Structure formats: C-alpha cells, structure tokens
C-alpha cells in the first residue's frame, strides 16, 4: 500500500502508542482485566499443548485429501493440498470452517487439528489447508502476505456447494487472512474471520523474536521453513539458495532477506515488511473480524500488536491474560459467549458475530 493510503491508520497507531485511544478501545474490546499469571505462564501454554500432542496425540477428525491448484505468475500452476472433513449428521452441511496454519506449520499442526475437532463439535465441515509447500512435497515456499493460496482454495469447484465460509487463522495464518480481507474482492461466501495470536507488524515482530529471548521459538519456526525449502530443492532450483546455506540462517530477518525477498520480488526484507504487513491495512477490512491476543504470548508480543488493534475499531480484539502462542488453558473464557475451549468460543462467535 502507498504511504498516503496507510497514513490514517499509522496516525491512529501513533495515538494508541501515545495512550490517547488505548483506554476506551481496550474497554470496548476486552473482557475485564485479570491478574497476570506470571511470565512463565505463556511458555507453559505455548509448549505444553504442543508437547502433549506429540506424546499423546488425539485421533485426527475423519477427513479426506483435498487438492487444488494455484497459478503462480512465475512458476505457473502449483499444487495445494489439505484435509477436508464433512459436517456430522444433523450439522450444517452448507457451512465450511477454513483453517489456515502458521509459519512453518501445516494442516497437521496440533492447533489446526484442535480447530477441526471444534468445528465438528459445532456441527460444521472444515478444511485444513496447506500453504504451497507446507505439505513438504516440494511445490514452493510462501510468505506472510501471500493470499493467492487462500483465494485458490476458495475458488475450488469442489467447495462451491458451501454457501458460508468462516475463516479461522492461527499465527501467520491469521495475518494472511487479515491481508485477504483488507485487499478486498473476496469471495462473498466468506462471512467472518477469527485470528488467534496473529502478528500484524512484520518488521517489529521479526525484530522481537530475533532477539536472544526468542531463540528457542525462532529455531523451531526456521526448522519448519528449512524442511519446506529442502523438499523444494529436491524438485526444483527456483529458490535463491539451497538447503546447506539455509541451515546457516539464524534469524527470521535473514530468512526474509535471503529467501522471501528474492523469491517474491521484494527489494529486501524491509520492503517485504512494509508492503505486506497487515497492521497498516486493518482499517480496510469490512467483514466481521475477531482477533484473540494472548498477553503472555512469547512469540507474538502484545506490545507489538496492541497499538495496531487498538487503532482498528472495526476489528474486535480480545486480550486474554491467560494462554501462550496458540495454546490456552481449557477453562479460558474469552467473554464471547459459548462454551468449551478457545477454538469452540471463536467458532461460536464466527457463526454469530457480535
């Protein structure tokens, strides 16, 4: 976006950072403040659910393979995959929950599976999509502002029978979904978006997690990205560097500088961050949108995202004192109505935004 178009949003962000609008907007969008559970709480609920899913995995909801194609301007047709469930008996057969995973993740990520189970409990069908290459089958790599894959999924003929689509994005998947709605010209069946622990300021977010405090989580994300790049390298040489060089990259900014920017035509990492960040365009979203922020999130920091959300009154933001990055205690109450886990509550809101 041009600086002129982004400047009104930027001014509101400055106001929020200066404390001019934070109080009133937070009061409207957040449940009553709770006592902070402590700085280790966020790590507990980031790592705990992930480790539990590795040690004692729950069965995935019954599903079948989903396939479609996205047409890339440089590479031509690229395969996209995912896993699709059907609505349980007596459910709403015409509504689909489209689940969008985070950076380095896939449709197999534990939070995507949790979301699919929550959709089934709500009587809804779901589709856990993979961004290009996320299935580790070597199609390509992706970035946090690339909306073409979601658009291609929505345009797939096999999904034409659904009259309502509810977007549910986690982490980077939420960021991509923000960008999609802000760009406009979105499939009219998309009725609402729920974004859980989503970044909105790519430059500040990368700078934060690239600090020593973010090393553990940064390494995990980079490992996922290296897997994707390694799979691509077995089939094509279109990426700007190979697996050996990728293993030497130690920060997200360096990855964006050496992989994302040259692959997708950005001048450098800063150009990518400036052009693709969702924060400056949140005010262009015209469909019901919910953002769930975990105040103790050790990957997407609250002090980075809060000014953007507080300056976007068209996005309903819930700040939870409990939880970590895409993981929450089972009794967390977001104040949205409905019962169950965070995923259940978000889907409840998506069905009836308020």
Short mmCIF file of C-alpha atoms in Angstrom, two decimals:
data_model
loop_
_atom_site.label_atom_id
_atom_site.label_comp_id
_atom_site.label_asym_id
_atom_site.label_seq_id
_atom_site.Cartn_x
_atom_site.Cartn_y
_atom_site.Cartn_z
CA UNK A 1 0.00 0.00 0.00
CA UNK A 2 1.09 3.54 -0.63
CA UNK A 3 2.19 5.72 2.26
CA UNK A 4 -0.73 8.08 1.65
CA UNK A 5 -3.32 5.31 1.97
CA UNK A 6 -1.65 3.80 5.01
CA UNK A 7 -1.07 7.07 6.84
CA UNK A 8 -4.51 7.41 8.55
CA UNK A 9 -4.04 4.01 10.13
CA UNK A 10 -0.46 4.88 11.05
CA UNK A 11 -1.65 8.06 12.76
CA UNK A 12 -4.16 6.09 14.81
CA UNK A 13 -1.41 3.67 15.78
CA UNK A 14 0.70 6.58 16.95
CA UNK A 15 -2.23 7.82 19.01
CA UNK A 16 -2.61 4.38 20.56
CA UNK A 17 1.08 4.22 21.36
CA UNK A 18 0.83 7.63 22.98
CA UNK A 19 -2.03 6.38 25.11
CA UNK A 20 -4.67 8.65 23.53
CA UNK A 21 -7.11 5.96 22.44
CA UNK A 22 -5.93 2.82 24.21
CA UNK A 23 -8.16 3.03 27.25
CA UNK A 24 -11.51 3.44 25.53
CA UNK A 25 -10.87 0.93 22.75
CA UNK A 26 -9.50 -1.69 25.09
CA UNK A 27 -12.51 -1.29 27.35
CA UNK A 28 -14.80 -1.96 24.39
CA UNK A 29 -12.89 -4.96 23.03
CA UNK A 30 -11.56 -6.81 26.06
CA UNK A 31 -13.05 -8.81 28.92
CA UNK A 32 -12.36 -7.47 32.39
CA UNK A 33 -8.66 -7.38 33.19
CA UNK A 34 -7.37 -10.36 35.12
CA UNK A 35 -4.38 -10.61 37.37
CA UNK A 36 -1.28 -11.53 35.34
CA UNK A 37 -0.49 -15.24 35.79
CA UNK A 38 3.28 -14.62 35.53
CA UNK A 39 5.83 -14.52 32.76
CA UNK A 40 6.37 -18.31 32.65
CA UNK A 41 2.66 -18.89 32.03
CA UNK A 42 2.99 -18.02 28.33
CA UNK A 43 5.80 -20.53 27.84
CA UNK A 44 3.78 -23.20 29.66
CA UNK A 45 0.81 -22.79 27.35
CA UNK A 46 2.91 -22.45 24.22
CA UNK A 47 4.97 -25.59 24.82
CA UNK A 48 2.55 -27.70 26.88
CA UNK A 49 -0.17 -28.30 24.27
CA UNK A 50 2.46 -28.86 21.57
CA UNK A 51 4.33 -31.47 23.63
CA UNK A 52 1.12 -33.14 24.73
CA UNK A 53 0.09 -33.53 21.09
CA UNK A 54 3.44 -35.20 20.33
CA UNK A 55 3.38 -37.58 23.30
CA UNK A 56 -0.32 -38.48 23.38
CA UNK A 57 -1.76 -37.45 20.02
CA UNK A 58 -5.51 -37.44 19.68
CA UNK A 59 -7.01 -39.01 16.57
CA UNK A 60 -7.49 -36.58 13.71
CA UNK A 61 -11.10 -35.98 12.70
CA UNK A 62 -12.16 -38.28 9.83
CA UNK A 63 -11.15 -36.48 6.65
CA UNK A 64 -10.20 -36.92 3.04
CA UNK A 65 -7.42 -35.44 0.96
CA UNK A 66 -8.14 -32.06 -0.61
CA UNK A 67 -6.34 -30.98 -3.77
CA UNK A 68 -6.40 -27.88 -5.90
CA UNK A 69 -4.03 -25.67 -7.91
CA UNK A 70 -2.82 -22.10 -7.51
CA UNK A 71 -1.44 -20.31 -10.55
CA UNK A 72 1.80 -18.53 -9.70
CA UNK A 73 2.85 -15.70 -12.06
CA UNK A 74 6.42 -17.02 -12.18
CA UNK A 75 6.14 -20.79 -11.83
CA UNK A 76 2.71 -21.45 -13.30
CA UNK A 77 0.35 -24.00 -11.70
CA UNK A 78 1.37 -25.22 -8.26
CA UNK A 79 -0.39 -27.93 -6.23
CA UNK A 80 -2.13 -27.15 -2.97
CA UNK A 81 -3.32 -29.80 -0.54
CA UNK A 82 -5.21 -30.12 2.72
CA UNK A 83 -7.61 -32.30 4.67
CA UNK A 84 -11.36 -31.85 4.48
CA UNK A 85 -14.00 -33.09 6.89
CA UNK A 86 -17.74 -33.29 6.38
CA UNK A 87 -20.37 -31.95 8.73
CA UNK A 88 -21.53 -34.56 11.24
CA UNK A 89 -25.09 -35.91 10.92
CA UNK A 90 -27.59 -33.20 11.76
CA UNK A 91 -24.98 -30.44 11.25
CA UNK A 92 -24.90 -27.51 8.86
CA UNK A 93 -23.83 -29.03 5.56
CA UNK A 94 -23.62 -25.67 3.80
CA UNK A 95 -21.04 -24.05 6.16
CA UNK A 96 -17.27 -24.59 5.99
CA UNK A 97 -14.61 -23.58 8.51
CA UNK A 98 -11.42 -22.85 6.55
CA UNK A 99 -8.42 -23.32 8.87
CA UNK A 100 -5.17 -21.52 7.97
CA UNK A 101 -1.94 -22.64 9.66
CA UNK A 102 1.04 -20.65 10.91
CA UNK A 103 4.57 -20.08 9.62
CA UNK A 104 6.45 -23.36 9.25
CA UNK A 105 3.33 -25.35 10.17
CA UNK A 106 0.84 -27.36 8.15
CA UNK A 107 -2.62 -28.88 8.27
CA UNK A 108 -1.11 -31.43 10.67
CA UNK A 109 -0.22 -28.80 13.28
CA UNK A 110 -1.86 -29.59 16.59
CA UNK A 111 -3.81 -26.32 16.73
CA UNK A 112 -5.26 -26.97 13.24
CA UNK A 113 -6.43 -30.40 14.38
CA UNK A 114 -7.95 -28.87 17.51
CA UNK A 115 -9.81 -26.37 15.35
CA UNK A 116 -11.15 -29.14 13.12
CA UNK A 117 -12.42 -31.03 16.15
CA UNK A 118 -14.08 -27.83 17.42
CA UNK A 119 -15.76 -27.34 14.03
CA UNK A 120 -17.11 -30.90 14.21
CA UNK A 121 -18.47 -30.26 17.71
CA UNK A 122 -20.26 -27.22 16.28
CA UNK A 123 -21.79 -29.37 13.53
CA UNK A 124 -19.67 -27.83 10.77
CA UNK A 125 -17.43 -29.12 7.99
CA UNK A 126 -13.83 -27.96 7.93
CA UNK A 127 -10.85 -27.73 5.62
CA UNK A 128 -7.31 -27.58 6.98
CA UNK A 129 -5.42 -26.09 4.06
CA UNK A 130 -1.70 -26.24 3.41
CA UNK A 131 0.06 -23.21 2.01
CA UNK A 132 2.17 -24.07 -1.02
CA UNK A 133 4.96 -26.40 0.04
CA UNK A 134 3.72 -26.76 3.62
CA UNK A 135 2.91 -30.42 2.96
CA UNK A 136 6.67 -30.92 2.40
CA UNK A 137 6.06 -32.16 -1.15
CA UNK A 138 8.31 -29.60 -2.78
CA UNK A 139 5.96 -27.23 -4.61
CA UNK A 140 7.33 -23.87 -3.45
CA UNK A 141 7.73 -21.64 -0.39
CA UNK A 142 5.38 -18.91 0.81
CA UNK A 143 5.31 -15.73 2.90
CA UNK A 144 3.10 -13.96 5.43
CA UNK A 145 1.36 -11.71 2.92
CA UNK A 146 0.66 -14.27 0.20
CA UNK A 147 -3.11 -14.52 -0.16
CA UNK A 148 -3.17 -16.28 -3.54
CA UNK A 149 -3.25 -19.74 -1.96
CA UNK A 150 -6.32 -18.96 0.15
CA UNK A 151 -8.04 -17.43 -2.87
CA UNK A 152 -7.28 -20.53 -4.93
CA UNK A 153 -8.71 -22.78 -2.22
CA UNK A 154 -11.89 -20.73 -2.05
CA UNK A 155 -12.28 -20.93 -5.83
CA UNK A 156 -12.02 -24.73 -5.94
CA UNK A 157 -15.13 -26.20 -7.65
CA UNK A 158 -15.48 -28.96 -5.05
CA UNK A 159 -16.19 -26.27 -2.42
CA UNK A 160 -18.84 -24.49 -4.50
CA UNK A 161 -21.69 -26.13 -2.60
CA UNK A 162 -20.81 -24.27 0.59
CA UNK A 163 -22.78 -21.04 0.96
CA UNK A 164 -20.93 -19.83 4.05
CA UNK A 165 -17.19 -19.89 4.78
CA UNK A 166 -15.78 -18.99 8.19
CA UNK A 167 -12.05 -18.18 8.19
CA UNK A 168 -10.02 -19.31 11.20
CA UNK A 169 -6.33 -18.35 11.07
CA UNK A 170 -3.60 -19.14 13.58
CA UNK A 171 -0.46 -17.04 13.95
CA UNK A 172 0.78 -16.26 10.43
CA UNK A 173 -2.42 -17.81 9.08
CA UNK A 174 -4.30 -15.03 10.85
CA UNK A 175 -2.00 -12.46 9.28
CA UNK A 176 -2.60 -13.86 5.79
CA UNK A 177 -6.34 -13.80 6.47
CA UNK A 178 -6.21 -10.16 7.61
CA UNK A 179 -4.44 -9.31 4.36
CA UNK A 180 -7.02 -11.23 2.34
CA UNK A 181 -9.97 -9.29 3.77
CA UNK A 182 -8.12 -5.97 3.55
CA UNK A 183 -7.31 -6.48 -0.13
CA UNK A 184 -10.98 -6.65 -0.99
CA UNK A 185 -12.56 -8.61 -3.86
CA UNK A 186 -13.02 -11.55 -1.50
CA UNK A 187 -15.36 -14.46 -2.12
CA UNK A 188 -18.74 -13.27 -0.88
CA UNK A 189 -19.26 -16.54 0.98
CA UNK A 190 -16.56 -15.53 3.50
CA UNK A 191 -18.72 -14.15 6.30
CA UNK A 192 -16.27 -13.66 9.17
CA UNK A 193 -12.67 -14.11 10.30
CA UNK A 194 -11.21 -15.27 13.59
CA UNK A 195 -7.45 -14.77 14.05
CA UNK A 196 -5.68 -16.34 17.03
CA UNK A 197 -2.27 -14.99 18.11
CA UNK A 198 -1.71 -13.31 14.76
CA UNK A 199 1.12 -10.84 14.08
CA UNK A 200 0.31 -7.60 12.29
CA UNK A 201 3.66 -5.74 12.24
CA UNK A 202 6.12 -7.95 10.36
CA UNK A 203 9.20 -5.79 10.90
CA UNK A 204 8.71 -5.29 14.64
CA UNK A 205 7.63 -8.89 15.09
CA UNK A 206 10.77 -10.22 13.40
CA UNK A 207 12.99 -7.85 15.34
CA UNK A 208 11.47 -9.07 18.63
CA UNK A 209 11.71 -12.80 18.02
CA UNK A 210 15.22 -12.40 16.57
CA UNK A 211 16.44 -11.27 19.99
CA UNK A 212 18.03 -13.84 22.34
CA UNK A 213 14.73 -14.26 24.21
CA UNK A 214 13.14 -15.71 21.08
CA UNK A 215 15.88 -18.18 20.12
CA UNK A 216 14.03 -21.39 21.04
CA UNK A 217 10.84 -20.45 19.19
CA UNK A 218 12.71 -18.85 16.30
CA UNK A 219 14.71 -22.04 15.79
CA UNK A 220 11.53 -24.11 15.69
CA UNK A 221 9.97 -21.86 13.04
CA UNK A 222 13.15 -21.80 10.96
CA UNK A 223 13.38 -25.59 11.14
CA UNK A 224 9.92 -25.83 9.60
CA UNK A 225 10.86 -23.39 6.85
CA UNK A 226 14.08 -25.32 6.17
CA UNK A 227 12.06 -28.53 5.76
CA UNK A 228 9.91 -26.82 3.16
CA UNK A 229 12.93 -25.41 1.32
CA UNK A 230 14.71 -28.76 1.44
CA UNK A 231 11.73 -30.50 -0.15
CA UNK A 232 11.59 -27.86 -2.88
CA UNK A 233 15.31 -28.31 -3.58
CA UNK A 234 14.76 -31.99 -4.44
CA UNK A 235 12.48 -30.98 -7.32
CA UNK A 236 13.47 -27.51 -8.44
CA UNK A 237 16.22 -24.91 -8.25
CA UNK A 238 13.97 -21.85 -8.42
CA UNK A 239 14.60 -20.80 -4.80
CA UNK A 240 17.50 -18.37 -4.26
CA UNK A 241 19.56 -20.67 -2.01
CA UNK A 242 19.92 -24.33 -1.19
CA UNK A 243 19.49 -26.40 1.99
CA UNK A 244 23.12 -26.07 3.09
CA UNK A 245 23.00 -22.27 3.02
CA UNK A 246 19.54 -22.28 4.61
CA UNK A 247 20.87 -24.19 7.61
CA UNK A 248 23.23 -21.31 8.34
CA UNK A 249 20.40 -18.76 8.57
CA UNK A 250 19.72 -17.98 12.21
CA UNK A 251 17.14 -15.16 12.21
CA UNK A 252 13.77 -14.53 10.62
CA UNK A 253 15.02 -11.26 9.14
CA UNK A 254 17.89 -13.08 7.43
CA UNK A 255 15.42 -15.66 6.07
CA UNK A 256 13.19 -12.92 4.72
CA UNK A 257 16.20 -11.12 3.24
CA UNK A 258 17.74 -14.16 1.56
CA UNK A 259 14.72 -16.34 0.71
CA UNK A 260 11.44 -14.42 0.73
CA UNK A 261 12.58 -11.16 -0.85
CA UNK A 262 14.39 -12.58 -3.91
CA UNK A 263 11.80 -15.32 -4.49
CA UNK A 264 8.80 -12.97 -4.45
CA UNK A 265 10.26 -9.81 -5.96
CA UNK A 266 10.78 -7.60 -2.91
CA UNK A 267 13.84 -5.35 -2.81
CA UNK A 268 14.85 -6.65 0.61
CA UNK A 269 13.34 -7.72 3.93
CA UNK A 270 12.31 -4.19 4.87
CA UNK A 271 10.49 -3.77 1.55
CA UNK A 272 8.66 -7.04 2.19
CA UNK A 273 7.70 -5.96 5.71
CA UNK A 274 6.49 -2.53 4.56
CA UNK A 275 4.41 -3.86 1.67
CA UNK A 276 2.93 -6.96 3.26
CA UNK A 277 2.28 -6.06 6.93
CA UNK A 278 -1.39 -6.36 7.85
CA UNK A 279 -1.35 -3.65 10.53
CA UNK A 280 -1.48 -0.63 8.22
CA UNK A 281 -4.46 -2.04 6.28
CA UNK A 282 -6.62 -3.39 9.11
CA UNK A 283 -8.93 -0.41 8.68
CA UNK A 284 -9.83 -1.63 5.18
CA UNK A 285 -11.46 -4.80 6.48
CA UNK A 286 -15.22 -4.69 6.00
CA UNK A 287 -16.30 -8.09 7.27
CA UNK A 288 -16.72 -9.17 10.89
CA UNK A 289 -13.27 -9.86 12.29
CA UNK A 290 -12.10 -11.11 15.67
CA UNK A 291 -8.53 -11.06 16.97
CA UNK A 292 -7.58 -13.09 20.04
CA UNK A 293 -4.34 -11.91 21.70
CA UNK A 294 -2.63 -13.83 24.49
CA UNK A 295 -0.97 -11.22 26.68
CA UNK A 296 1.75 -13.69 27.72
CA UNK A 297 2.46 -14.89 24.15
CA UNK A 298 6.26 -15.43 23.89
CA UNK A 299 6.26 -15.35 20.07
CA UNK A 300 3.81 -12.62 19.02
CA UNK A 301 4.36 -9.91 21.59
CA UNK A 302 1.40 -7.96 22.92
CA UNK A 303 3.22 -4.63 22.99
CA UNK A 304 3.86 -5.01 19.24
CA UNK A 305 0.32 -5.85 18.13
CA UNK A 306 -1.74 -3.85 20.64
CA UNK A 307 -1.27 -0.40 19.06
CA UNK A 308 -2.48 -1.69 15.69
CA UNK A 309 -5.52 -3.49 17.09
CA UNK A 310 -6.41 -0.62 19.41
CA UNK A 311 -6.39 1.69 16.37
CA UNK A 312 -8.68 -0.63 14.36
CA UNK A 313 -12.16 -0.37 15.91
CA UNK A 314 -13.58 -2.48 13.06
CA UNK A 315 -11.63 -5.47 14.46
CA UNK A 316 -12.99 -6.86 17.69
CA UNK A 317 -9.97 -7.66 19.85
CA UNK A 318 -9.97 -9.84 22.94
CA UNK A 319 -6.88 -9.68 25.16
CA UNK A 320 -6.56 -12.81 27.25
CA UNK A 321 -4.41 -12.72 30.39
CA UNK A 322 -4.14 -16.49 30.09
CA UNK A 323 -2.51 -18.61 27.42
CA UNK A 324 0.57 -18.65 25.24
CA UNK A 325 1.12 -18.80 21.50
CA UNK A 326 -1.96 -20.56 20.06
CA UNK A 327 -2.32 -22.54 23.30
CA UNK A 328 -4.70 -21.76 26.16
CA UNK A 329 -5.87 -23.34 29.43
CA UNK A 330 -9.06 -25.33 28.77
CA UNK A 331 -11.15 -23.11 31.06
CA UNK A 332 -10.12 -19.82 29.39
CA UNK A 333 -13.14 -17.55 28.96
CA UNK A 334 -12.87 -15.02 26.13
CA UNK A 335 -16.16 -13.35 27.02
CA UNK A 336 -17.66 -14.14 23.61
CA UNK A 337 -20.45 -16.41 24.76
CA UNK A 338 -20.48 -20.09 24.05
CA UNK A 339 -18.64 -22.78 25.93
CA UNK A 340 -15.64 -25.02 25.53
CA UNK A 341 -12.07 -24.37 24.51
CA UNK A 342 -10.85 -21.19 22.86
CA UNK A 343 -11.41 -22.73 19.42
CA UNK A 344 -15.03 -23.53 20.31
CA UNK A 345 -15.61 -19.98 21.53
CA UNK A 346 -14.11 -18.43 18.42
CA UNK A 347 -16.23 -20.62 16.13
CA UNK A 348 -19.29 -19.71 18.19
CA UNK A 349 -18.51 -16.03 17.54
CA UNK A 350 -17.86 -16.61 13.83
CA UNK A 351 -21.31 -18.11 13.42
CA UNK A 352 -22.93 -15.08 15.03
CA UNK A 353 -20.50 -12.11 15.15
CA UNK A 354 -21.33 -9.53 17.79
#
